[in-house]
Structures are given as structure tokens and as C-alpha cells.
XYZ file of C-alpha atoms in Angstrom:
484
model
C 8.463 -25.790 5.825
C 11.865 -24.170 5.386
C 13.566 -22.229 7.798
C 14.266 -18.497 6.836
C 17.471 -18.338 5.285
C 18.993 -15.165 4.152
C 22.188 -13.579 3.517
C 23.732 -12.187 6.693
C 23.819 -8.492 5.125
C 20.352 -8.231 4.398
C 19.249 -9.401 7.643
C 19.408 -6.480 10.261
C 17.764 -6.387 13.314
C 18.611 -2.456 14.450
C 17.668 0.778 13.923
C 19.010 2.591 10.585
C 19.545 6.511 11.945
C 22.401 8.857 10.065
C 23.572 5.864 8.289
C 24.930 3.662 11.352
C 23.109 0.628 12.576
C 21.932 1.980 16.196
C 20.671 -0.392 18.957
C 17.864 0.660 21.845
C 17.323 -0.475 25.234
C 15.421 -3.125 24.446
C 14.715 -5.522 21.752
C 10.797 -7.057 20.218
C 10.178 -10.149 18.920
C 9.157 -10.767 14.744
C 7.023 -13.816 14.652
C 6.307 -16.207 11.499
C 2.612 -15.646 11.712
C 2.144 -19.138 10.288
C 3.602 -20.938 13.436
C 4.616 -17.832 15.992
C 7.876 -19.213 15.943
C 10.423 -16.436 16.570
C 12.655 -15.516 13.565
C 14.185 -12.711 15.337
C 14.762 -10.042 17.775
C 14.743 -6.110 16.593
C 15.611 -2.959 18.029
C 12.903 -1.441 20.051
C 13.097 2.147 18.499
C 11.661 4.727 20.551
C 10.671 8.439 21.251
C 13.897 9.526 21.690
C 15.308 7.295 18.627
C 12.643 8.200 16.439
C 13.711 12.597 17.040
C 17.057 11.761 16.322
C 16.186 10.113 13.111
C 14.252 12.942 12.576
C 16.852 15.443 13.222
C 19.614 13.283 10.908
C 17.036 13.759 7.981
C 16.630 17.497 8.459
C 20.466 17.603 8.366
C 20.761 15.543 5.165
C 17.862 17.518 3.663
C 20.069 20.300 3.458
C 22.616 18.793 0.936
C 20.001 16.150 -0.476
C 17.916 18.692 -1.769
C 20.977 20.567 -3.517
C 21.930 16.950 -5.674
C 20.709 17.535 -9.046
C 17.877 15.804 -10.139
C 19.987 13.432 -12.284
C 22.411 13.059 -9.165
C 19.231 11.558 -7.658
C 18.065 9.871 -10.370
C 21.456 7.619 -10.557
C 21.222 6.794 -6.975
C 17.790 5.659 -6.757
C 18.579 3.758 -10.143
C 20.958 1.675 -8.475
C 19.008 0.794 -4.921
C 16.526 -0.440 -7.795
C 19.254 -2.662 -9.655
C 20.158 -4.026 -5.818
C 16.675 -4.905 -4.605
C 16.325 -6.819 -8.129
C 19.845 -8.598 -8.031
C 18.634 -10.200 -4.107
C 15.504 -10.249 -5.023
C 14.984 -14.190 -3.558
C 16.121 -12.528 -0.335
C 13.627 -10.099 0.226
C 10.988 -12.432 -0.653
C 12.261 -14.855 1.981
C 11.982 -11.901 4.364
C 8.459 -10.917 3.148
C 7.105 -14.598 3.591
C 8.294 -15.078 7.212
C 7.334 -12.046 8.854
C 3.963 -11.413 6.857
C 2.871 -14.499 5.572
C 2.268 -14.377 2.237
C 3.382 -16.974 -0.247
C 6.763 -17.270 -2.212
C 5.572 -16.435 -5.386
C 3.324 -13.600 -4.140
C 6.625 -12.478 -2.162
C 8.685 -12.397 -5.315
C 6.053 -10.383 -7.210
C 5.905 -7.591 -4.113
C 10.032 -7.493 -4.373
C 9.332 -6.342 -8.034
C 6.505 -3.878 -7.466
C 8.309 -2.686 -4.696
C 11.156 -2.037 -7.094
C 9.360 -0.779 -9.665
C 8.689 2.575 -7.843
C 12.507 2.671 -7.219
C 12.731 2.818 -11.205
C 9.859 4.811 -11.826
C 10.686 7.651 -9.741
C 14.520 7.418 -10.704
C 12.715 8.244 -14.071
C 10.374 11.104 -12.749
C 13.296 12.521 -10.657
C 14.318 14.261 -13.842
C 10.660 15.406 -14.932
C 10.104 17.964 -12.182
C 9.032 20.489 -14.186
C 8.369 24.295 -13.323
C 6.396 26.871 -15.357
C 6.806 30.048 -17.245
C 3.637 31.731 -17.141
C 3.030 34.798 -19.431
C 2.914 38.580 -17.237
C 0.243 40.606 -17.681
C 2.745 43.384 -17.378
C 5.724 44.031 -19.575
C 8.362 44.854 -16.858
C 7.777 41.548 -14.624
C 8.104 37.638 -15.583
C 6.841 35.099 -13.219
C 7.943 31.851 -12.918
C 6.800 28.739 -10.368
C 9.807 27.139 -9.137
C 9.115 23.290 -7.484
C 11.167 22.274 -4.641
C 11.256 19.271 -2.158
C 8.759 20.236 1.132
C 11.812 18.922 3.259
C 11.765 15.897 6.134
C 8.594 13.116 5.257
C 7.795 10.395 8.019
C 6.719 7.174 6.217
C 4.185 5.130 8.461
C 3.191 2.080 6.685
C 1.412 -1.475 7.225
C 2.460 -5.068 7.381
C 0.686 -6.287 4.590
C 2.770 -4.971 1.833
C 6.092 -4.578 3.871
C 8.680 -3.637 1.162
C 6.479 -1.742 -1.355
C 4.837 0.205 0.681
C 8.087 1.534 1.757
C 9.469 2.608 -1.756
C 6.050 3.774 -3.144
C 6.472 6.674 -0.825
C 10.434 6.982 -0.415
C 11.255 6.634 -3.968
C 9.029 9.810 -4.523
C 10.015 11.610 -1.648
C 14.110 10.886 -2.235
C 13.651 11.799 -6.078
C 12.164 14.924 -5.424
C 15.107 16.421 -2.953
C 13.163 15.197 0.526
C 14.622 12.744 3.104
C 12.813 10.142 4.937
C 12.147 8.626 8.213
C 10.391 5.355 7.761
C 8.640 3.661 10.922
C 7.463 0.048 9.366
C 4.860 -1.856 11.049
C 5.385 -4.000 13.838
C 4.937 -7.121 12.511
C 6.880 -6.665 9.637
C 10.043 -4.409 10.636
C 13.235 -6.782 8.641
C 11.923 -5.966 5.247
C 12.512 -2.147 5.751
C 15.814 -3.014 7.357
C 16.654 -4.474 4.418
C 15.839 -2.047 2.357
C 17.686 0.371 4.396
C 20.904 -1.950 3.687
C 20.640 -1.631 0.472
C 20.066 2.334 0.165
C 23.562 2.140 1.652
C 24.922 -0.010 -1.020
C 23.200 2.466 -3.325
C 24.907 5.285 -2.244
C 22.215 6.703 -0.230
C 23.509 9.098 1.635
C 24.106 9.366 5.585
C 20.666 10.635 7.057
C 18.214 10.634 3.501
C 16.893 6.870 4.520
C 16.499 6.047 8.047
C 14.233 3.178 9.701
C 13.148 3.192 13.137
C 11.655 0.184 13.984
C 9.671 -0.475 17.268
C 6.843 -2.586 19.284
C 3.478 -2.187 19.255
C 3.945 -0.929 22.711
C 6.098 2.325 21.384
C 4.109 2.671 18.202
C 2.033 5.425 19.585
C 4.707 7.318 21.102
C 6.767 7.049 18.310
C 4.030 8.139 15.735
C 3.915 11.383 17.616
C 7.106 12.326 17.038
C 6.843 11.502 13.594
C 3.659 13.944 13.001
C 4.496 16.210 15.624
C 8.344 17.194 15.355
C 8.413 20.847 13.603
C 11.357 19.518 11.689
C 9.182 17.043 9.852
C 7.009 18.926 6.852
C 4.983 16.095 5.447
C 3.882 12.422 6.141
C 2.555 9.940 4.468
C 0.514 7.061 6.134
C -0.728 3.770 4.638
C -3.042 2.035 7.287
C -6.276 2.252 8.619
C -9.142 5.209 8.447
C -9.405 5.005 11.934
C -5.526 5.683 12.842
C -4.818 7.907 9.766
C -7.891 10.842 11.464
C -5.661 10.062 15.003
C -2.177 11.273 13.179
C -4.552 13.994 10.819
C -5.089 15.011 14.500
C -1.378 15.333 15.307
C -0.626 16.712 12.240
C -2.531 19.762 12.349
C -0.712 21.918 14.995
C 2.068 22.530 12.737
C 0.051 21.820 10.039
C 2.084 19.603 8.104
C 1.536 18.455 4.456
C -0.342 14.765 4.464
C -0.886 11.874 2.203
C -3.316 9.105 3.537
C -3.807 5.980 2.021
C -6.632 4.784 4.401
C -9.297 1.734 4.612
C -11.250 0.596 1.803
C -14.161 -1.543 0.872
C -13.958 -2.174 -2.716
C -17.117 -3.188 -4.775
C -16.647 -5.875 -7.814
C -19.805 -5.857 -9.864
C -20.634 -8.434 -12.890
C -23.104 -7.606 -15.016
C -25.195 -9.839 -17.437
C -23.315 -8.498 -20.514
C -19.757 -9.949 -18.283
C -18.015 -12.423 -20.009
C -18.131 -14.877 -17.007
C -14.996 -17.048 -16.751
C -13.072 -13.450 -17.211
C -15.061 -12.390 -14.276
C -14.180 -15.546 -11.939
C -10.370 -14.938 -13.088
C -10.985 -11.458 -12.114
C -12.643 -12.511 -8.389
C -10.001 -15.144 -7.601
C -7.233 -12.095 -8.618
C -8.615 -9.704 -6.795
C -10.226 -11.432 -3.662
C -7.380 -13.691 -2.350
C -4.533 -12.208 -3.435
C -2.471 -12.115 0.309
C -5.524 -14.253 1.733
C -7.610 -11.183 1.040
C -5.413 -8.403 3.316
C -5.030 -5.878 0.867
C -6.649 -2.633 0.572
C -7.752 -2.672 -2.628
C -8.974 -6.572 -2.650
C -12.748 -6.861 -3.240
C -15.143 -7.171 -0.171
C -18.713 -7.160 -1.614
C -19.490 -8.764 -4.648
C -22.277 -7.690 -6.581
C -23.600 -10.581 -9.750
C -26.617 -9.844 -11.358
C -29.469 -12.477 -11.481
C -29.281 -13.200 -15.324
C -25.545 -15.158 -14.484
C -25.665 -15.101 -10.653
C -26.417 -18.869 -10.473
C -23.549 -19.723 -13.550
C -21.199 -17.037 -11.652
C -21.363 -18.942 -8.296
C -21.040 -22.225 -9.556
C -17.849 -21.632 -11.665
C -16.522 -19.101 -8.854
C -17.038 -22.228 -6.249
C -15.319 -24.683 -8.739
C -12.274 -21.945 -9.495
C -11.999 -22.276 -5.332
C -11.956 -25.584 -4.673
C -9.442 -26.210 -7.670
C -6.517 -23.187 -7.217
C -6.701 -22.410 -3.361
C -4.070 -24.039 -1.061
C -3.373 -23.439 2.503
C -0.019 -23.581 4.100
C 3.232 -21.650 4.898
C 4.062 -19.259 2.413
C 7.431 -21.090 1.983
C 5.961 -24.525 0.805
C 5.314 -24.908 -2.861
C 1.846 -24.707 -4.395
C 0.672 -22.416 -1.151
C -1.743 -19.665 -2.410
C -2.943 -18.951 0.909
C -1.022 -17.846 4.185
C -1.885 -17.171 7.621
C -4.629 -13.440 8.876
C -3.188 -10.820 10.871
C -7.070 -11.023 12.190
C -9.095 -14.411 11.549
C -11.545 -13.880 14.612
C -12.506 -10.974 12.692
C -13.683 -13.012 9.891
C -15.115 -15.572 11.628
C -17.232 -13.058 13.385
C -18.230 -11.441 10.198
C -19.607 -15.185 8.925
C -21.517 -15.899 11.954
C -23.210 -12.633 11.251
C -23.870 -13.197 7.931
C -25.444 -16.900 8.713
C -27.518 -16.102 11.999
C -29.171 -13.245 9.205
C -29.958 -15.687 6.499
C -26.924 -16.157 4.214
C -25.845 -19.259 3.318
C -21.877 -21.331 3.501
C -21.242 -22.596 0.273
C -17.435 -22.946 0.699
C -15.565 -22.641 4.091
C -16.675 -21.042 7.025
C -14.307 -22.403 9.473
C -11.035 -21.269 11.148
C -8.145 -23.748 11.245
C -5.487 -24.181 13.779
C -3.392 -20.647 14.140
C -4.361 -17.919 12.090
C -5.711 -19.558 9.467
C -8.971 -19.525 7.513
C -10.588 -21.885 5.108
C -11.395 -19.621 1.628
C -15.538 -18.740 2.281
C -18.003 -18.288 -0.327
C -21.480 -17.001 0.819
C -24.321 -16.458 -0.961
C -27.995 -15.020 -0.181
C -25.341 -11.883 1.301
C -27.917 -8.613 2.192
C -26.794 -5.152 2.363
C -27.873 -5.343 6.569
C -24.594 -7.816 6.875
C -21.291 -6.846 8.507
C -19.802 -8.225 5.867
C -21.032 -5.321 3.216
C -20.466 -2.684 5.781
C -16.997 -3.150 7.494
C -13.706 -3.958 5.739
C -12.824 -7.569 5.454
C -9.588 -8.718 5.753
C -9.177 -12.159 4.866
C -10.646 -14.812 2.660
C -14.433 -14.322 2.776
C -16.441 -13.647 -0.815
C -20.057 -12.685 0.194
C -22.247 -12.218 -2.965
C -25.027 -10.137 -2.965
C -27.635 -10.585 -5.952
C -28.967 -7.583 -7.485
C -31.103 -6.653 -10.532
C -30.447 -3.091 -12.331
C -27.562 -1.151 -12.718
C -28.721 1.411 -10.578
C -29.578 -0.797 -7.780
C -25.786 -1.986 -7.637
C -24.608 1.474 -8.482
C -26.644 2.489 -5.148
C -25.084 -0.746 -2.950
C -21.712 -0.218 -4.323
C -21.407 3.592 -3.441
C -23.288 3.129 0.050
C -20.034 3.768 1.892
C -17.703 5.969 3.187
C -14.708 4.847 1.605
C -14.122 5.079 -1.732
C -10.473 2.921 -3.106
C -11.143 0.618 -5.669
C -13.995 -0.595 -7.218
C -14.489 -3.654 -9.734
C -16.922 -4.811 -12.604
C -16.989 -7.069 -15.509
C -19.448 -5.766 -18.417
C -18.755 -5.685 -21.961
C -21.480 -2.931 -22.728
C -19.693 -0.164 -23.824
C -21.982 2.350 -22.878
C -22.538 0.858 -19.060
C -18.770 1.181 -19.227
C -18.478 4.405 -19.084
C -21.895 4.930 -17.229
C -20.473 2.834 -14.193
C -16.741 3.950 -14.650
C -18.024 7.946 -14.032
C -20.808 6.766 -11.488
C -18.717 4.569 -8.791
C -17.539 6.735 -5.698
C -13.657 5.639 -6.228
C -10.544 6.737 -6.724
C -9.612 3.507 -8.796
C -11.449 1.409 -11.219
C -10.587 -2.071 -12.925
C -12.758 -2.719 -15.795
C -12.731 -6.694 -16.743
C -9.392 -6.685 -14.842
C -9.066 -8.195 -11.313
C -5.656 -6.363 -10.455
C -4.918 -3.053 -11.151
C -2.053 -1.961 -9.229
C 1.130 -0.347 -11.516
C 3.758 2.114 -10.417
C 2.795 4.092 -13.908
C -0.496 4.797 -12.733
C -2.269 6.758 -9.714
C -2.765 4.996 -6.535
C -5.627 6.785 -3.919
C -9.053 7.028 -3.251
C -12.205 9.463 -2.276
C -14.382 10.078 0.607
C -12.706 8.146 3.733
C -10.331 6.256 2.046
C -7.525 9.080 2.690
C -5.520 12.473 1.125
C -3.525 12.723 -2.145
C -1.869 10.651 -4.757
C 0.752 8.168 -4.566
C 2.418 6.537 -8.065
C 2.041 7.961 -11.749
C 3.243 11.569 -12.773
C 1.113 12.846 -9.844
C 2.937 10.786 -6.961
C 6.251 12.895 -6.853
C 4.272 16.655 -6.593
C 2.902 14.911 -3.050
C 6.810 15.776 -2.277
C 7.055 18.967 -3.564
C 6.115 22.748 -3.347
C 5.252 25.024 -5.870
C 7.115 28.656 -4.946
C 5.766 31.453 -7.068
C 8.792 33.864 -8.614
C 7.830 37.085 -9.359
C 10.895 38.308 -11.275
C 10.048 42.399 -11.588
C 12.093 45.806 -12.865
C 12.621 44.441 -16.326
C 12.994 46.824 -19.337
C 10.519 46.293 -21.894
């Protein structure tokens, strides 16, 4: 294992308010979750921290928002061209403090650019609308403008590109930002913060307050509570997002939740099957399994279950490594939660489903890759979120029964399934209770395309043409006393 090694720049350990490096009273450890060594000490952001930040963005707003678009546009171009040109850096950043391996690390640093890019683009393709008067002597016109101050709240798991999903949008539409990163995982926003400076970001449009799990809550309220702030946008879990919803509501500020998900992946009889084990390896264990959008319950039908589990158990044994992220040939890192998973196995066995890869925890916070088959919809496992390396498989026999499984939920992200009937395509494409579906494709994130979900699994839009209108309001000009 190597030790994290980084140039001195890019690793900050204080706040980023008004565009000085600011220190609190006291300081939290970041641990390597692989070993819980220290790698080092931050500033412990809070309350009062966290309204200053707030009121620095509300003063940069005011100039911000009066950059034209192509003013904005070059800026954000640039922070894209820096987090590319250290882009080894930020990866080595990513690895130690959330766990994931190296070459997983490298591919977040470019996905997290990639929405620096995009919305550099789509900074210049805010477009308003002339509509046609029903009256002779009046023209109307909708004018979009930036909402103001957005507090960014986002998780550990994707540290950096969770972070520039949001702020990207929000900076190329005129609004500045106050970012609170996770606990866990505070030095990749601090370094991204570095870089907005090198960008040319200016004073007060970027700022990071990072703090403890202890001052999370109390910083979180000032985030969604400050009448300064007009809009936040949260990337976590369903259960905290309806706590800031909550908090939100008194000054009823715009929202964008990107909340908990339990994402189906269905194979049909028509799938082509080793497209649909690529597709399960892809989407299942990418990050050990801690994304959002990785698939929980997996649905195989029982004309290829018995083919799908054998060549899905083979695939397992074969490209699945444990280890720190930093060693080579790692595909699988350390859980934020692996008593969690171990509980949801033991449920799963002591109600009849059987271990056919895995099943155990290993020293730390690490957990052997599980396969399970004989998986029933009465299981944890198909009802609760699963964040780590478990792959229950539940066998089902018509479309409509795992149409009925899949959408038995009350989250609705992503949702899966290998067929290559045309017709079921579209039949279980406009049936599935999601906001995003792959279709003989295991991952399906982009920064060109929509990211969000239905039901429970949160509010809005983030990514595509759509993400940047999150950011913006539409003000209705009613231009009157004209001579016809």
C-alpha cells in the first residue's frame, strides 16, 4: 500500500469562505477507511462558519450573476482544463478518503470534470422565449435568471463529482455556491475549491465548509434555513433529504433531491447472457456496490436463471479483488457500512436463500463479493437499499410478475434489464417506476443525459439540457403601450 502523496497545493485541510483559506476552533480527523489510519486533520466548519459562507455567496451573487454567460462559460472551461491536467491527484485524494480503487478514482476525476465542460457549454444556451400577444399593443417575453445563493450537500461516495454535477450548473447559470461535503470525504472538495481559484473563480462564487459529523446537523440548518440561501440541492439519503425538505419549507426555498434508490436489473429469456453478466458485474460492484444507482435486486427468468448464475459466479470469482484502492489489480475497496450487509445475508439465509459466493466480512470494513440465490421478495435484501457487495437473485417467470417485483417500492432511480425483444423493450422501458433506464447496458451515467428519479428517490433534474433550469427562474415580461 502506498502512502497518499499529493502535491502540497491541492491538499488543503481548511475552510474555503470569500476566497481565503479560513481555520475553526477545532480540527476532525479524515480516515483511510481501508486501515483508519489518519491522513489528515480538517477544519471543523461550523454554524457560524457555514452563515458567513453563506453571506460571502450572496455578496458575490450580486456581480456573478451580471458576468455574461460567455464570461462564465470561459471560467468554468478552465477549472475543467485544471481538474484534467492533476487529474492523478485527485484520484489519489478520492482513493484515501473514500476507498475506492485507482482506476475507479481516475474515472470519477473525469466524470466529475465532465460536468465542468458540459455546463461551460450550456452556460451559453440559456435561452428565453418570445411568445406571440394575443393583443397588438403588448409583447411578452420570459426572461431566465439565476435563483441566487444554492447550498450543495453531498455524500462520500462520489466525493468530487457530486460536487461539480451541481456547482457547474449552478455557477453557469449566474448562482453562487456553498458546498458542505460529507464527512468522510471533505479533501476532495478542498481541492476542488483550489482549483476554482486557479480558474479564476471569483472571491465568494465557490466556498467549502467542511465539518464533523458532530456539526453536520447544525450546519445543514443553516444551509436550508438562512433566507439568503434560495435553493439547495442534496445528494444523500431519503431519510435525511424529507429532514432538510422539512427545513426548507419555512422560507420555502427551491430544492433538488437526489435521494435513496433500489434499482431493479431484470434478464429476460430473449437476454443475450454474457452481455447481461458484463452488465451485473458493471453495475453491481462498481465502488463495492455504494452507489445509488448500482443494482440491488436482480431479477433472471427461469428459462437462463441456472446458465445466468453459473457464468455470473464464474465472472466473480475471476475479476473481483479485494484490497486498498491504491494497490494494483484492486476492484474492490473497503464499506462505509459492512454490518449492514452482513445483517442483510443472515436474513436472507435464516429465510431460505442460499450462499453461493461470499457471505463473510473480513478484517475492517471489508466484505467478501456475495452471490445468493433462492432470494424471495419477504427478504431485507429486496426491500431496503444495499450498500455493498451483495447480488441476491430472485427467479421469476412472466414479464409481469417481474414488472410487479421490480416496481414494488418506493423509490424509483434506476432500473436495469437485458432483453433483445423489441417489443418487451419498449413494454418494460414505459412500465418500470424510474427515472432512469439502461437497456443491455450496465452503466448509464453521462453528463449529456438526465440524472433523477420518481416516487422517493427525490425532486428535479440534475445533468443534460434540463440540469441548468434547476438554477434558474423563469420571470414573465409583459412589455405593454406599444403602437400597433
Amino acid at each position: 500500500m502506498s502512502s497518499l502523496d499529493v502535491s502540497a497545493p491541492l491538499l488543503r485541510t481548511r475552510g474555503y469562505v470569500d476566497g481565503r483559506w479560513v481555520s475553526a476552533a477545532s480540527e476532525f480527523p479524515v480516515l483511510d477507511p481501508a486501515t483508519g489510519e489518519e491522513i489528515a486533520r480538517v477544519s471543523d466548519c461550523g454554524p457560524a462558519e457555514a452563515k458567513r459562507a453563506v453571506e460571502a455567496a450572496h455578496r458575490a451573487f450580486q456581480s456573478w450573476k451580471r458576468c455574461t454567460a460567455k464570461e462564465r462559460s470561459v471560467v468554468l472551461r478552465r477549472w475543467f482544463d485544471l481538474l484534467m491536467l492533476h487529474k492523478d491527484d485527485l484520484a489519489k485524494l478520492i482513493t484515501f478518503e473514500c476507498g475506492k480503487p485507482m482506476h475507479e478514482s481516475l474515472g470519477e476525476v473525469a466524470y466529475s470534470a465532465s460536468f465542468l465542460e458540459w455546463f461551460s457549454e450550456e452556460a451559453r444556451r440559456v435561452y428565453g422565449d418570445l411568445v406571440p400577444s394575443p393583443a397588438k399593443d403588448r409583447k411578452i417575453l420570459l426572461l431566465k435568471q439565476p435563483v441566487g445563493v444554492a447550498s450543495i450537500i453531498t455524500p462520500w461516495n462520489f466525493p468530487s463529482a457530486m460536487i461539480t454535477r451541481k456547482a457547474a450548473a449552478a455557477l453557469a447559470a449566474g448562482c453562487t455556491v456553498v458546498v458542505k461535503p460529507a464527512e468522510d470525504t471533505p479533501l476532495s472538495a478542498l481541492a476542488l475549491a483550489e482549483l476554482a481559484e486557479q480558474a479564476g473563480v471569483p472571491a465568494g462564487v465557490f466556498n467549502v465548509v467542511p465539518c464533523s459529523r458532530e456539526k453536520a446537523a447544525s450546519v445543514g440548518e443553516v444551509l436550508c434555513t438562512d433566507p439568503l440561501v434560495a435553493k439547495i440541492s442534496f445528494t444523500g439519503s431519503t431519510a435525511t433529504g424529507k429532514v432538510l425538505l422539512k427545513l426548507a419549507a419555512d422560507t420555502v426555498k427551491k430544492a433538488s433531491m437526489e435521494l435513496g434508490g433500489h434499482a431493479p436489473f431484470i434478464v429476460f429469456d430473449s437476454a443475450d447472457v454474457d452481455k447481461a453478466v458484463g452488465g451485473a458485474m458493471a453495475s453491481k460492484f462498481r465502488n463495492s456496490g455504494q452507489t445509488c444507482v448500482c443494482s440491488n435486486r436482480f431479477l433472471v427468468q427461469s428459462g437462463i436463471h441456472d446458465r445466468f448464475m453459473d457464468q455470473l459466479g464464474r465472472a466473480m470469482d475471476a475479476q473481483l479483488v479485494l484490497g486498498h484502492g491504491s494497490e494494483p489489480g484492486t476492484t474492490q475497496g473497503p464499506l462505509i457500512n459492512a454490518r449492514a450487509v452482513v445483517h442483510q445475508i443472515s436474513d436472507a439465509v435464516s429465510r431460505g436463500a442460499t450462499v453461493l459466493r461470499g457471505g463473510k466480512r473480513l478484517e475492517r470494513s471489508f466484505m467478501e463479493p456475495t452471490l445468493l440465490a433462492g432470494v424471495t421478495t419477504d427478504m431485507i435484501c429486496t426491500q431496503e437499499e444495499t450498500f455493498g457487495p451483495l447480488l441476491p437473485v430472485i427467479r421469476f417467470d412472466t414479464e409481469e410478475e417481474a414488472l410487479a417485483i421490480a416496481n414494488a417500492s418506493s423509490v424509483g432511480l434506476a432500473g436495469y434489464f437485458f432483453s433483445q425483444d423489441v417489443s418487451q423493450i419498449w413494454r418494460v422501458t414505459e412500465a418500470l417506476e424510474v427515472g432512469m433506464v439502461a437497456i443491455n447496458e450496465g452503466l448509464l451515467s453521462t453528463p449529456e443525459a438526465t440524472f433523477g428519479g420518481v416516487k422517493q428517490s427525490g425532486l428535479g433534474i440534475e445533468g443534460g439540457k434540463y440540469g441548468i433550469n434547476e438554477y434558474l427562474e423563469v420571470k414573465y415580461m409583459c412589455f405593454g403601450g406599444l403602437q400597433p
